[in-house]
Amino acid sequence: MKATQFTSSNRFAATPLTAPVLLGIILFAVAALTGCSSAGTGSQIPTPRGDTKVTVLLSSTANDQLQEFGLVFQSITLTRQSGTKVILFSGLSGAEFIDINGGVQPFATATIPQETYTSARVTLGSAQFTCVTLAPSSAPYPGGIATSTFAYNQTPAANVSVNLPSPIVVTGKSMGLLLDLQVAPSATYPSCYTQGLSAFSINPNFNMTAVKLSSQPNNPRNGKVSGIAGEITAIDAANGTFTIAEPEGALTCPCPGANSLSVSADNSTVFQGAGSFSSLAVGTLVDVDAAIQADGSLRAMRVAAYDSIATNVMTGPLLFVSSAVPDFYLMGRKQQGQDYSARGRSMGLYALSSSTVFQTSGQFSNVATLPFSAVFDGSNMIAGQNMSVSSQSIVSQYTGATTITLMPQTVNGTVLSATPSGGFTDYTVSLAPDNLFPTLAVQPGQTTLLSNPTVMEIYVDGSVQRLNSQPLASGSTLRFNGLVFNDNGTLRMDCAQVNDGVTASSQSNSVGSQAGLVRTTQNASNGRAQTMTTTRLTH
């Protein structure tokens, strides 16, 4: 309350206060004090002061055991301190979580009362996770690529949990809510390679925390979204805005269309591939960095069109590069375009040609200053790298790759040592055995290119976003996000972000574990690339 100073006046000083008047003043003061203090007693429920626009952001905390984790959301609700509920999302919308390990993805925006919320609930439809390994010697095709997908048609409510580390106070005009999937305790399965009936369970385990959105964000903790893939579906040139439809993952989602995001551009937006806003067109496949706005829309910081004439794009880890013919396999973690949107594929089979263009993600501006030869081309691409492959219409089993872009990825590992290297610090990191680099380093028909696939040299400079609470020092397990290069047989990363790491899953959460129905597909190489065994187990 603002204090007001009263000064004496000769006119009032000449008039003494009588006893009844003085008593009236005292009673009024007591009543006022009692009224002011009543709000702080009893249940102490804050009086709503208005509404706040809340944007739900999806994220994940994952080690390297799984290569895909897809969920279909049906609803997200918050419960107030008073016990009443508000709806943040209701409908059907899918999301893939491994691609946003340590990052964020805008999901839904709702206007809700300003109050303290003490619990949250998520209801899910279908769910699935996928792992990748090599088939054992006892398999029909030993040494071949084996992918196993464990799926639910409907996720039981008892299997889903949402943890609030502390009550969420919704206040201000806008804010974010981070819904972070804890991947390791959310999946229980016997092994990646499986034949016949196997018991497994999917137990989505989320943490929900508040996020303060910055007008000039520089990391996921304050509202920056990096690497949003999408297809432009509408352009409003007069207002400098466009709409993108996000790609669906490998998850079969009974959703009424892809998620759409509204994006604005201004004089500070950097355009790559497309020279300016006027170069954008409906149907262009883009990669966007953006700042989340108060209304849940996005302000573009960077817009890249890596292949402006491509009609399809698939993004995911490279699984195999043939030494006999210029072929490779890519896991379709995300896919979009005239063919993929109509009929998704779990795997992309691509052919290289002399006209295939190789490039690195436009998110990184320091590649030329790295203290090693950071080259990415057809001679040194290696299984385990995260890539975005652009192509034209699919006319045969093997699609011609027109443009291949090296994309950021997150690895989980333990720091062994640190050495200064130019303007960087080189951290030698030991990767877990289930990381794709050591898993896929030796395959039949693939030239072994890595001298030590269990170790990665990670280069950190002053621009790296350090979001870790654990020290960046020897012995710490951390997650590193960046571009991974194969430098003459040595794995090296140009790092952009560091997060706390994740230990190996104990898989202690086994609610609803039961055997699944099995569907296994085996594809022989036919003299071209690697053999594949694809297994799907469904509850």
Coordinates of C-alpha atoms in Angstrom, one line a residue:
M1 CA 0.0 0.0 0.0
K2 CA 1.3 3.5 -0.9
A3 CA 2.0 5.6 2.2
T4 CA 0.4 9.0 2.3
Q5 CA 1.8 11.7 4.6
F6 CA -0.7 14.0 6.3
T7 CA 0.3 17.4 7.7
S8 CA -1.4 19.4 10.4
S9 CA -3.6 22.4 9.8
N10 CA -4.5 25.2 12.2
R11 CA -8.2 24.9 11.3
F12 CA -8.4 21.2 12.4
A13 CA -6.1 21.7 15.3
A14 CA -8.7 24.0 16.9
T15 CA -11.3 21.3 16.9
P16 CA -10.7 18.5 19.6
L17 CA -11.9 15.0 19.0
T18 CA -14.9 13.9 21.1
A19 CA -15.0 10.4 22.7
P20 CA -17.7 9.0 20.3
V21 CA -15.8 10.2 17.3
L22 CA -12.6 8.7 18.5
L23 CA -14.3 5.3 19.3
G24 CA -15.8 5.3 15.7
I25 CA -12.3 5.8 14.2
I26 CA -10.9 2.9 16.3
L27 CA -13.7 0.5 15.4
F28 CA -13.2 1.4 11.7
A29 CA -9.5 0.7 11.9
V30 CA -10.0 -2.7 13.6
A31 CA -12.6 -3.7 10.9
A32 CA -10.2 -2.7 8.1
L33 CA -7.3 -4.7 9.6
T34 CA -9.5 -7.8 10.1
G35 CA -10.7 -7.7 6.5
C36 CA -7.2 -7.4 5.2
S37 CA -5.9 -10.3 7.2
S38 CA -8.7 -12.8 6.4
A39 CA -7.2 -13.7 3.0
G40 CA -4.2 -15.1 4.7
T41 CA -6.0 -17.6 6.9
G42 CA -7.7 -20.9 6.4
S43 CA -6.8 -22.6 3.1
Q44 CA -4.7 -19.6 1.9
I45 CA -6.0 -19.9 -1.7
P46 CA -4.7 -17.0 -3.7
T47 CA -7.4 -14.7 -5.1
P48 CA -7.4 -14.9 -8.9
R49 CA -6.0 -11.6 -10.4
G50 CA -6.8 -12.4 -14.0
D51 CA -5.8 -14.8 -16.7
T52 CA -2.4 -15.9 -18.2
K53 CA -1.7 -17.3 -21.6
V54 CA 0.3 -20.5 -21.1
T55 CA 2.2 -22.3 -23.8
V56 CA 2.9 -26.0 -23.2
L57 CA 6.4 -27.0 -24.3
L58 CA 7.4 -30.6 -24.8
S59 CA 10.9 -31.9 -24.0
S60 CA 12.7 -35.1 -23.1
T61 CA 15.5 -36.3 -20.9
A62 CA 17.0 -39.4 -22.5
N63 CA 20.2 -41.5 -22.7
D64 CA 21.0 -43.3 -26.0
Q65 CA 19.1 -46.5 -25.5
L66 CA 16.1 -45.6 -27.7
Q67 CA 15.9 -44.0 -31.1
E68 CA 12.3 -43.1 -31.2
F69 CA 9.6 -42.5 -28.6
G70 CA 6.2 -41.3 -29.9
L71 CA 3.1 -40.4 -28.0
V72 CA -0.4 -39.4 -29.0
F73 CA -1.9 -36.8 -26.5
Q74 CA -5.6 -36.7 -25.8
S75 CA -5.6 -34.2 -22.9
I76 CA -3.5 -32.2 -20.5
T77 CA -5.1 -30.7 -17.4
L78 CA -3.9 -28.8 -14.3
T79 CA -5.5 -29.0 -10.9
R80 CA -5.8 -25.8 -8.8
Q81 CA -5.0 -25.5 -5.1
S82 CA -8.8 -25.4 -4.6
G83 CA -9.3 -28.7 -6.3
T84 CA -10.9 -27.5 -9.5
K85 CA -9.3 -28.4 -12.9
V86 CA -8.4 -26.4 -16.0
I87 CA -7.7 -27.7 -19.5
L88 CA -4.4 -27.0 -21.2
F89 CA -5.1 -29.3 -24.2
S90 CA -7.9 -31.5 -25.5
G91 CA -7.9 -33.3 -28.8
L92 CA -5.6 -35.7 -30.7
S93 CA -2.0 -34.7 -31.4
G94 CA 1.2 -36.7 -31.7
A95 CA 4.8 -35.9 -30.7
E96 CA 8.2 -37.6 -31.1
F97 CA 10.4 -37.1 -28.0
I98 CA 13.9 -38.4 -28.9
D99 CA 14.4 -35.6 -31.4
I100 CA 13.8 -33.0 -28.7
N101 CA 16.2 -34.5 -26.1
G102 CA 17.3 -31.4 -24.1
G103 CA 15.4 -29.1 -26.5
V104 CA 11.8 -27.9 -26.6
Q105 CA 8.9 -28.1 -29.0
P106 CA 5.8 -25.8 -28.7
F107 CA 2.7 -28.0 -28.4
A108 CA -0.4 -26.1 -27.2
T109 CA -1.4 -22.7 -25.8
A110 CA -4.3 -22.0 -23.5
T111 CA -5.6 -19.1 -21.4
I112 CA -6.1 -20.1 -17.7
P113 CA -6.7 -18.3 -14.4
Q114 CA -3.8 -17.0 -12.4
E115 CA -3.5 -19.3 -9.4
T116 CA -1.3 -21.9 -7.8
Y117 CA -1.6 -25.4 -9.3
T118 CA -0.6 -28.4 -7.4
S119 CA -1.0 -31.4 -9.8
A120 CA -1.3 -32.2 -13.5
R121 CA -2.7 -35.1 -15.5
V122 CA -1.9 -36.3 -19.0
T123 CA -4.1 -38.8 -20.9
L124 CA -2.6 -40.6 -23.9
G125 CA -3.8 -42.7 -26.8
S126 CA -1.3 -44.8 -28.7
A127 CA 2.4 -44.9 -27.7
Q128 CA 5.5 -46.6 -29.0
F129 CA 9.3 -46.7 -28.6
T130 CA 11.9 -48.1 -30.9
C131 CA 15.5 -49.3 -30.4
V132 CA 18.1 -50.3 -32.9
T133 CA 20.8 -53.0 -32.7
L134 CA 22.6 -55.7 -34.7
A135 CA 21.0 -59.1 -35.0
P136 CA 22.9 -61.8 -33.0
S137 CA 24.6 -64.9 -34.5
S138 CA 21.5 -67.0 -33.8
A139 CA 19.4 -64.7 -36.0
P140 CA 18.3 -65.6 -39.6
Y141 CA 20.5 -62.7 -40.8
P142 CA 23.3 -62.4 -38.2
G143 CA 24.9 -59.0 -38.0
G144 CA 22.1 -57.3 -39.9
I145 CA 20.2 -54.2 -38.7
A146 CA 17.5 -55.1 -36.2
T147 CA 14.9 -52.5 -35.2
S148 CA 12.3 -53.4 -32.6
T149 CA 9.2 -51.2 -31.9
F150 CA 7.1 -51.7 -28.8
A151 CA 3.7 -50.2 -29.0
Y152 CA 0.4 -49.6 -27.2
N153 CA -2.8 -49.0 -29.1
Q154 CA -4.1 -47.3 -26.0
T155 CA -2.0 -46.2 -23.0
P156 CA -3.7 -47.1 -19.7
A157 CA -4.2 -44.1 -17.4
A158 CA -2.5 -45.9 -14.5
N159 CA 0.7 -46.1 -16.6
V160 CA 1.0 -42.3 -17.0
S161 CA 2.5 -40.0 -14.2
V162 CA 3.2 -36.3 -14.0
N163 CA 5.5 -35.0 -11.3
L164 CA 5.5 -31.4 -10.2
P165 CA 8.8 -30.8 -8.3
S166 CA 7.0 -27.8 -6.7
P167 CA 3.6 -26.1 -7.1
I168 CA 3.2 -24.1 -10.3
V169 CA 2.3 -20.4 -9.8
V170 CA 0.6 -19.1 -12.9
T171 CA 1.1 -15.3 -13.1
G172 CA 1.8 -12.5 -15.5
K173 CA 0.5 -12.1 -19.1
S174 CA 2.3 -15.1 -20.5
M175 CA 4.5 -18.0 -19.4
G176 CA 5.6 -21.5 -20.5
L177 CA 5.0 -24.9 -18.9
L178 CA 7.7 -27.5 -19.7
L179 CA 6.4 -31.1 -20.0
D180 CA 9.6 -33.2 -19.9
L181 CA 9.4 -36.9 -20.6
Q182 CA 11.8 -38.9 -18.5
V183 CA 12.6 -41.5 -21.2
A184 CA 14.6 -44.1 -19.3
P185 CA 12.0 -45.0 -16.7
S186 CA 9.2 -44.7 -19.3
A187 CA 10.1 -47.9 -21.2
T188 CA 10.5 -51.4 -19.9
Y189 CA 11.6 -54.2 -22.3
P190 CA 13.8 -57.3 -22.2
S191 CA 16.2 -56.5 -25.0
C192 CA 16.3 -54.7 -28.3
Y193 CA 16.5 -57.8 -30.4
T194 CA 13.5 -60.1 -29.8
Q195 CA 11.8 -63.0 -31.4
G196 CA 8.5 -64.3 -30.3
L197 CA 6.4 -63.1 -27.4
S198 CA 8.2 -60.6 -25.0
A199 CA 6.8 -58.8 -22.0
F200 CA 7.2 -55.0 -22.1
S201 CA 5.5 -51.9 -20.8
I202 CA 5.2 -48.2 -21.7
N203 CA 5.0 -46.0 -18.6
P204 CA 5.2 -42.3 -19.6
N205 CA 6.8 -40.4 -16.8
F206 CA 6.8 -36.6 -17.0
N207 CA 8.2 -33.7 -15.0
M208 CA 6.3 -30.4 -15.3
T209 CA 7.9 -27.1 -14.4
A210 CA 7.3 -23.4 -15.1
V211 CA 9.3 -21.5 -17.8
K212 CA 9.8 -17.8 -17.9
L213 CA 9.7 -16.6 -21.5
S214 CA 12.3 -14.1 -22.6
S215 CA 11.8 -11.5 -25.3
Q216 CA 15.3 -12.4 -26.5
P217 CA 15.8 -16.1 -25.7
N218 CA 19.0 -17.9 -26.2
N219 CA 18.3 -21.4 -25.0
P220 CA 15.3 -23.8 -24.3
R221 CA 15.1 -22.7 -20.7
N222 CA 13.9 -19.2 -21.6
G223 CA 11.9 -19.7 -24.8
K224 CA 14.2 -20.4 -27.7
V225 CA 13.1 -23.3 -30.0
S226 CA 15.8 -24.7 -32.4
G227 CA 15.5 -26.8 -35.5
I228 CA 11.7 -26.8 -36.0
A229 CA 11.1 -28.8 -39.2
G230 CA 8.0 -28.1 -41.2
E231 CA 6.3 -27.5 -44.5
I232 CA 4.9 -24.0 -45.3
T233 CA 1.2 -24.3 -45.8
A234 CA 0.2 -20.6 -45.9
I235 CA 1.9 -17.2 -46.3
D236 CA 0.6 -13.7 -45.3
A237 CA 3.1 -11.4 -47.1
A238 CA 1.3 -8.2 -45.9
N239 CA 1.9 -9.1 -42.2
G240 CA 5.2 -11.0 -42.7
T241 CA 3.9 -14.3 -41.3
F242 CA 3.6 -17.9 -42.5
T243 CA 2.2 -21.1 -41.2
I244 CA 4.1 -24.4 -41.1
A245 CA 2.8 -27.9 -40.6
E246 CA 5.1 -30.0 -38.5
P247 CA 6.1 -33.5 -39.7
E248 CA 4.7 -36.5 -38.1
G249 CA 7.1 -39.1 -36.7
A250 CA 7.1 -42.8 -37.5
L251 CA 4.2 -43.2 -35.0
T252 CA 0.9 -44.0 -36.7
C253 CA -1.3 -41.2 -35.3
P254 CA -5.0 -41.0 -35.8
C255 CA -4.7 -37.3 -35.7
P256 CA -6.8 -34.8 -37.7
G257 CA -3.8 -33.4 -39.6
A258 CA -0.3 -32.3 -38.6
N259 CA 0.4 -29.7 -35.9
S260 CA 0.5 -26.2 -37.3
L261 CA 2.6 -23.3 -36.1
S262 CA 2.2 -19.6 -36.8
V263 CA 5.6 -17.9 -37.5
S264 CA 6.4 -14.2 -38.0
A265 CA 9.5 -12.8 -39.6
D266 CA 11.1 -9.4 -39.1
N267 CA 14.2 -7.5 -40.1
S268 CA 16.4 -9.5 -37.7
T269 CA 15.4 -12.9 -39.2
V270 CA 18.2 -14.7 -41.0
F271 CA 17.3 -16.5 -44.2
Q272 CA 19.4 -19.4 -45.4
G273 CA 18.8 -21.1 -48.8
A274 CA 15.9 -18.7 -49.3
G275 CA 17.3 -15.3 -49.8
S276 CA 14.4 -13.4 -48.1
F277 CA 10.8 -13.7 -47.0
S278 CA 9.7 -13.1 -50.5
S279 CA 11.5 -16.3 -51.6
L280 CA 9.4 -18.5 -49.4
A281 CA 6.5 -20.4 -51.1
V282 CA 3.8 -22.7 -50.0
G283 CA 5.2 -26.3 -50.1
T284 CA 8.7 -25.2 -49.1
L285 CA 10.3 -27.5 -46.5
V286 CA 12.0 -25.4 -43.9
D287 CA 14.1 -25.6 -40.7
V288 CA 13.4 -22.8 -38.2
D289 CA 14.9 -21.3 -35.0
A290 CA 12.4 -19.1 -33.2
A291 CA 11.4 -17.3 -30.1
I292 CA 8.2 -18.2 -28.4
Q293 CA 5.8 -15.2 -28.2
A294 CA 3.3 -14.3 -25.5
D295 CA 0.4 -15.6 -27.6
G296 CA 2.1 -18.9 -28.3
S297 CA 3.2 -18.0 -31.9
L298 CA 6.8 -17.9 -33.0
R299 CA 9.1 -15.1 -34.1
A300 CA 11.6 -16.6 -36.6
M301 CA 15.2 -16.0 -35.7
R302 CA 16.5 -18.2 -38.6
V303 CA 14.7 -19.8 -41.6
A304 CA 16.6 -22.3 -43.7
A305 CA 15.4 -24.0 -46.9
Y306 CA 18.1 -26.6 -47.4
D307 CA 16.7 -27.8 -50.7
S308 CA 14.1 -25.3 -52.0
I309 CA 12.8 -27.7 -54.8
A310 CA 12.6 -30.9 -52.6
T311 CA 9.2 -32.5 -52.3
N312 CA 10.1 -34.9 -49.5
V313 CA 12.4 -34.8 -46.5
M314 CA 13.3 -37.5 -43.9
T315 CA 15.3 -36.8 -40.7
G316 CA 16.9 -39.3 -38.4
P317 CA 20.0 -41.4 -37.7
L318 CA 22.0 -42.9 -40.5
L319 CA 21.9 -46.7 -40.0
F320 CA 24.1 -48.1 -42.8
V321 CA 26.4 -47.0 -45.6
S322 CA 27.2 -49.6 -48.2
S323 CA 30.8 -50.1 -49.2
A324 CA 29.7 -51.9 -52.5
V325 CA 27.3 -49.5 -54.0
P326 CA 26.4 -45.8 -53.1
D327 CA 23.4 -46.7 -50.9
F328 CA 22.5 -45.9 -47.4
Y329 CA 19.6 -46.5 -44.9
L330 CA 18.1 -43.7 -42.7
M331 CA 15.7 -44.2 -39.8
G332 CA 12.6 -42.1 -40.5
R333 CA 12.3 -40.4 -37.1
K334 CA 10.6 -37.5 -38.8
Q335 CA 9.4 -37.3 -42.4
Q336 CA 7.3 -35.0 -44.5
G337 CA 6.4 -34.2 -48.1
Q338 CA 4.1 -35.2 -50.9
D339 CA 5.0 -38.9 -50.5
Y340 CA 5.9 -39.3 -46.8
S341 CA 2.9 -37.3 -45.6
A342 CA 0.6 -39.6 -47.5
R343 CA 2.4 -42.8 -46.5
G344 CA 5.0 -42.8 -43.8
R345 CA 8.0 -45.2 -43.8
S346 CA 10.0 -46.5 -40.9
M347 CA 13.1 -46.6 -43.0
G348 CA 14.4 -44.5 -45.9
L349 CA 16.5 -46.4 -48.6
Y350 CA 18.5 -43.8 -50.5
A351 CA 21.0 -43.8 -53.4
L352 CA 23.8 -41.3 -53.7
S353 CA 24.9 -39.7 -57.0
S354 CA 27.5 -37.3 -58.2
S355 CA 24.9 -34.5 -58.0
T356 CA 24.0 -35.1 -54.3
V357 CA 24.7 -31.9 -52.3
F358 CA 26.3 -32.2 -48.8
Q359 CA 26.0 -29.4 -46.2
T360 CA 25.8 -28.8 -42.5
S361 CA 23.0 -27.3 -40.4
G362 CA 22.7 -23.5 -40.5
Q363 CA 22.3 -23.4 -36.8
F364 CA 26.1 -23.4 -36.4
S365 CA 28.2 -20.4 -37.4
N366 CA 31.6 -21.5 -36.0
V367 CA 32.3 -24.7 -38.1
A368 CA 35.1 -22.9 -40.0
T369 CA 36.9 -22.0 -36.7
L370 CA 37.0 -25.6 -35.3
P371 CA 40.5 -26.9 -34.6
F372 CA 40.1 -29.8 -37.0
S373 CA 38.9 -30.4 -40.5
A374 CA 35.1 -30.4 -40.1
V375 CA 34.1 -31.9 -43.4
F376 CA 30.9 -33.7 -44.2
D377 CA 30.5 -35.6 -47.5
G378 CA 29.8 -39.0 -49.1
S379 CA 33.3 -40.3 -48.3
N380 CA 33.1 -39.8 -44.5
M381 CA 29.4 -40.1 -43.5
I382 CA 29.1 -42.7 -40.8
A383 CA 26.3 -44.7 -39.2
G384 CA 25.0 -42.9 -36.2
Q385 CA 25.1 -39.4 -37.6
N386 CA 21.8 -37.4 -37.5
M387 CA 20.9 -36.3 -41.1
S388 CA 18.1 -34.6 -43.0
V389 CA 17.8 -36.1 -46.5
S390 CA 15.9 -34.2 -49.2
S391 CA 14.5 -35.9 -52.3
Q392 CA 12.1 -35.6 -55.2
S393 CA 9.3 -38.0 -55.9
I394 CA 9.8 -41.6 -54.8
V395 CA 9.6 -43.8 -57.9
S396 CA 11.5 -46.9 -56.8
Q397 CA 12.6 -48.7 -53.6
Y398 CA 15.8 -46.7 -53.6
T399 CA 15.2 -42.9 -53.6
G400 CA 17.8 -40.5 -55.1
A401 CA 19.1 -38.2 -52.3
T402 CA 19.3 -34.7 -53.7
T403 CA 20.6 -32.9 -50.6
I404 CA 21.9 -34.3 -47.3
T405 CA 22.3 -32.0 -44.3
L406 CA 24.2 -32.9 -41.2
M407 CA 21.9 -32.0 -38.3
P408 CA 22.5 -31.6 -34.5
Q409 CA 22.1 -34.6 -32.2
T410 CA 22.3 -35.3 -28.5
V411 CA 24.7 -37.9 -27.1
N412 CA 25.0 -39.1 -23.5
G413 CA 28.4 -39.8 -22.1
T414 CA 31.0 -39.6 -19.3
V415 CA 33.8 -37.0 -19.4
L416 CA 37.3 -38.6 -19.3
S417 CA 39.5 -35.5 -19.7
A418 CA 39.7 -31.9 -21.0
T419 CA 42.4 -30.3 -23.1
P420 CA 42.6 -26.7 -24.4
S421 CA 42.5 -26.5 -28.2
G422 CA 42.6 -23.1 -29.8
G423 CA 39.5 -21.1 -28.7
F424 CA 37.8 -24.4 -27.6
T425 CA 38.1 -26.9 -24.8
D426 CA 38.3 -30.5 -26.1
Y427 CA 36.4 -32.8 -23.8
T428 CA 37.1 -36.5 -24.4
V429 CA 33.9 -38.4 -23.7
S430 CA 33.2 -42.1 -23.3
L431 CA 29.9 -43.1 -25.0
A432 CA 27.6 -45.7 -23.6
P433 CA 27.7 -49.1 -25.3
D434 CA 24.1 -48.7 -26.5
N435 CA 24.9 -45.5 -28.4
L436 CA 24.4 -45.9 -32.1
F437 CA 28.1 -45.1 -33.0
P438 CA 29.6 -48.2 -31.3
T439 CA 26.5 -50.3 -32.0
L440 CA 26.6 -49.8 -35.8
A441 CA 30.4 -49.4 -36.3
V442 CA 30.9 -52.9 -37.6
Q443 CA 28.3 -54.3 -40.0
P444 CA 28.6 -56.7 -42.9
G445 CA 29.0 -54.8 -46.2
Q446 CA 30.0 -51.6 -44.4
T447 CA 33.6 -50.2 -44.4
T448 CA 34.8 -49.7 -40.8
L449 CA 35.6 -46.0 -40.6
L450 CA 35.9 -45.4 -36.9
S451 CA 39.1 -46.2 -35.0
N452 CA 37.4 -46.0 -31.6
P453 CA 33.6 -45.7 -31.8
T454 CA 33.1 -45.6 -28.0
V455 CA 34.9 -42.2 -27.6
M456 CA 34.0 -38.8 -28.9
E457 CA 36.0 -35.6 -28.8
I458 CA 33.6 -32.7 -28.0
Y459 CA 34.6 -29.1 -28.6
V460 CA 33.1 -26.4 -26.3
D461 CA 33.7 -22.7 -26.8
G462 CA 32.2 -19.6 -25.1
S463 CA 29.0 -19.6 -27.1
V464 CA 27.9 -23.0 -25.8
Q465 CA 24.7 -22.9 -23.7
R466 CA 25.7 -24.6 -20.4
L467 CA 22.4 -25.8 -18.8
N468 CA 24.1 -28.5 -16.7
S469 CA 24.1 -28.4 -12.9
Q470 CA 26.7 -31.2 -12.8
P471 CA 30.2 -29.9 -13.3
L472 CA 31.7 -30.1 -16.8
A473 CA 34.6 -32.1 -15.6
S474 CA 36.2 -35.5 -15.5
G475 CA 33.8 -38.2 -14.1
S476 CA 30.6 -36.3 -14.9
T477 CA 27.9 -37.9 -17.0
L478 CA 26.4 -35.2 -19.3
R479 CA 24.4 -34.8 -22.5
F480 CA 26.0 -32.9 -25.4
N481 CA 24.1 -31.5 -28.4
G482 CA 25.9 -30.6 -31.6
L483 CA 27.1 -31.6 -35.0
V484 CA 29.1 -34.9 -35.1
F485 CA 31.8 -35.2 -37.7
N486 CA 34.0 -38.2 -38.7
D487 CA 37.5 -36.8 -38.8
N488 CA 39.6 -39.6 -40.4
G489 CA 38.1 -42.2 -38.1
T490 CA 37.7 -40.1 -34.9
L491 CA 34.3 -38.8 -33.8
R492 CA 34.3 -35.1 -33.1
M493 CA 31.4 -32.8 -32.1
D494 CA 30.9 -29.1 -32.5
C495 CA 28.9 -28.6 -29.3
A496 CA 26.1 -26.1 -28.9
Q497 CA 24.5 -27.1 -25.6
V498 CA 25.3 -29.1 -22.4
N499 CA 22.7 -30.7 -20.1
D500 CA 22.9 -33.0 -17.1
G501 CA 23.4 -36.6 -18.2
V502 CA 21.3 -39.7 -17.7
T503 CA 22.5 -43.0 -16.2
A504 CA 21.6 -46.4 -17.7
S505 CA 18.0 -47.3 -17.2
S506 CA 17.2 -49.6 -14.3
Q507 CA 13.8 -50.2 -15.9
S508 CA 12.2 -50.4 -12.4
N509 CA 8.9 -48.9 -13.5
S510 CA 7.1 -51.9 -15.0
V511 CA 3.4 -51.0 -14.5
G512 CA 1.2 -53.1 -16.9
S513 CA 4.0 -55.2 -18.2
Q514 CA 2.7 -58.0 -20.5
A515 CA 3.6 -59.9 -23.6
G516 CA 2.9 -58.2 -26.9
L517 CA 1.7 -59.4 -30.3
V518 CA 4.7 -59.8 -32.6
R519 CA 5.0 -58.8 -36.3
T520 CA 8.5 -59.4 -37.7
T521 CA 9.7 -58.4 -41.2
Q522 CA 13.0 -59.4 -42.7
N523 CA 14.5 -57.8 -45.7
A524 CA 17.4 -59.4 -47.5
S525 CA 20.1 -57.2 -49.1
N526 CA 19.7 -58.5 -52.7
G527 CA 23.4 -57.7 -53.2
R528 CA 22.9 -54.0 -52.4
A529 CA 22.8 -52.7 -48.8
Q530 CA 22.4 -54.3 -45.4
T531 CA 19.8 -56.8 -44.3
M532 CA 17.1 -55.6 -41.9
T533 CA 14.9 -57.3 -39.4
T534 CA 11.9 -55.1 -38.2
T535 CA 9.9 -56.3 -35.3
R536 CA 6.8 -54.7 -33.9
L537 CA 5.2 -55.9 -30.6
T538 CA 1.8 -54.4 -29.8
H539 CA -0.5 -54.6 -26.7

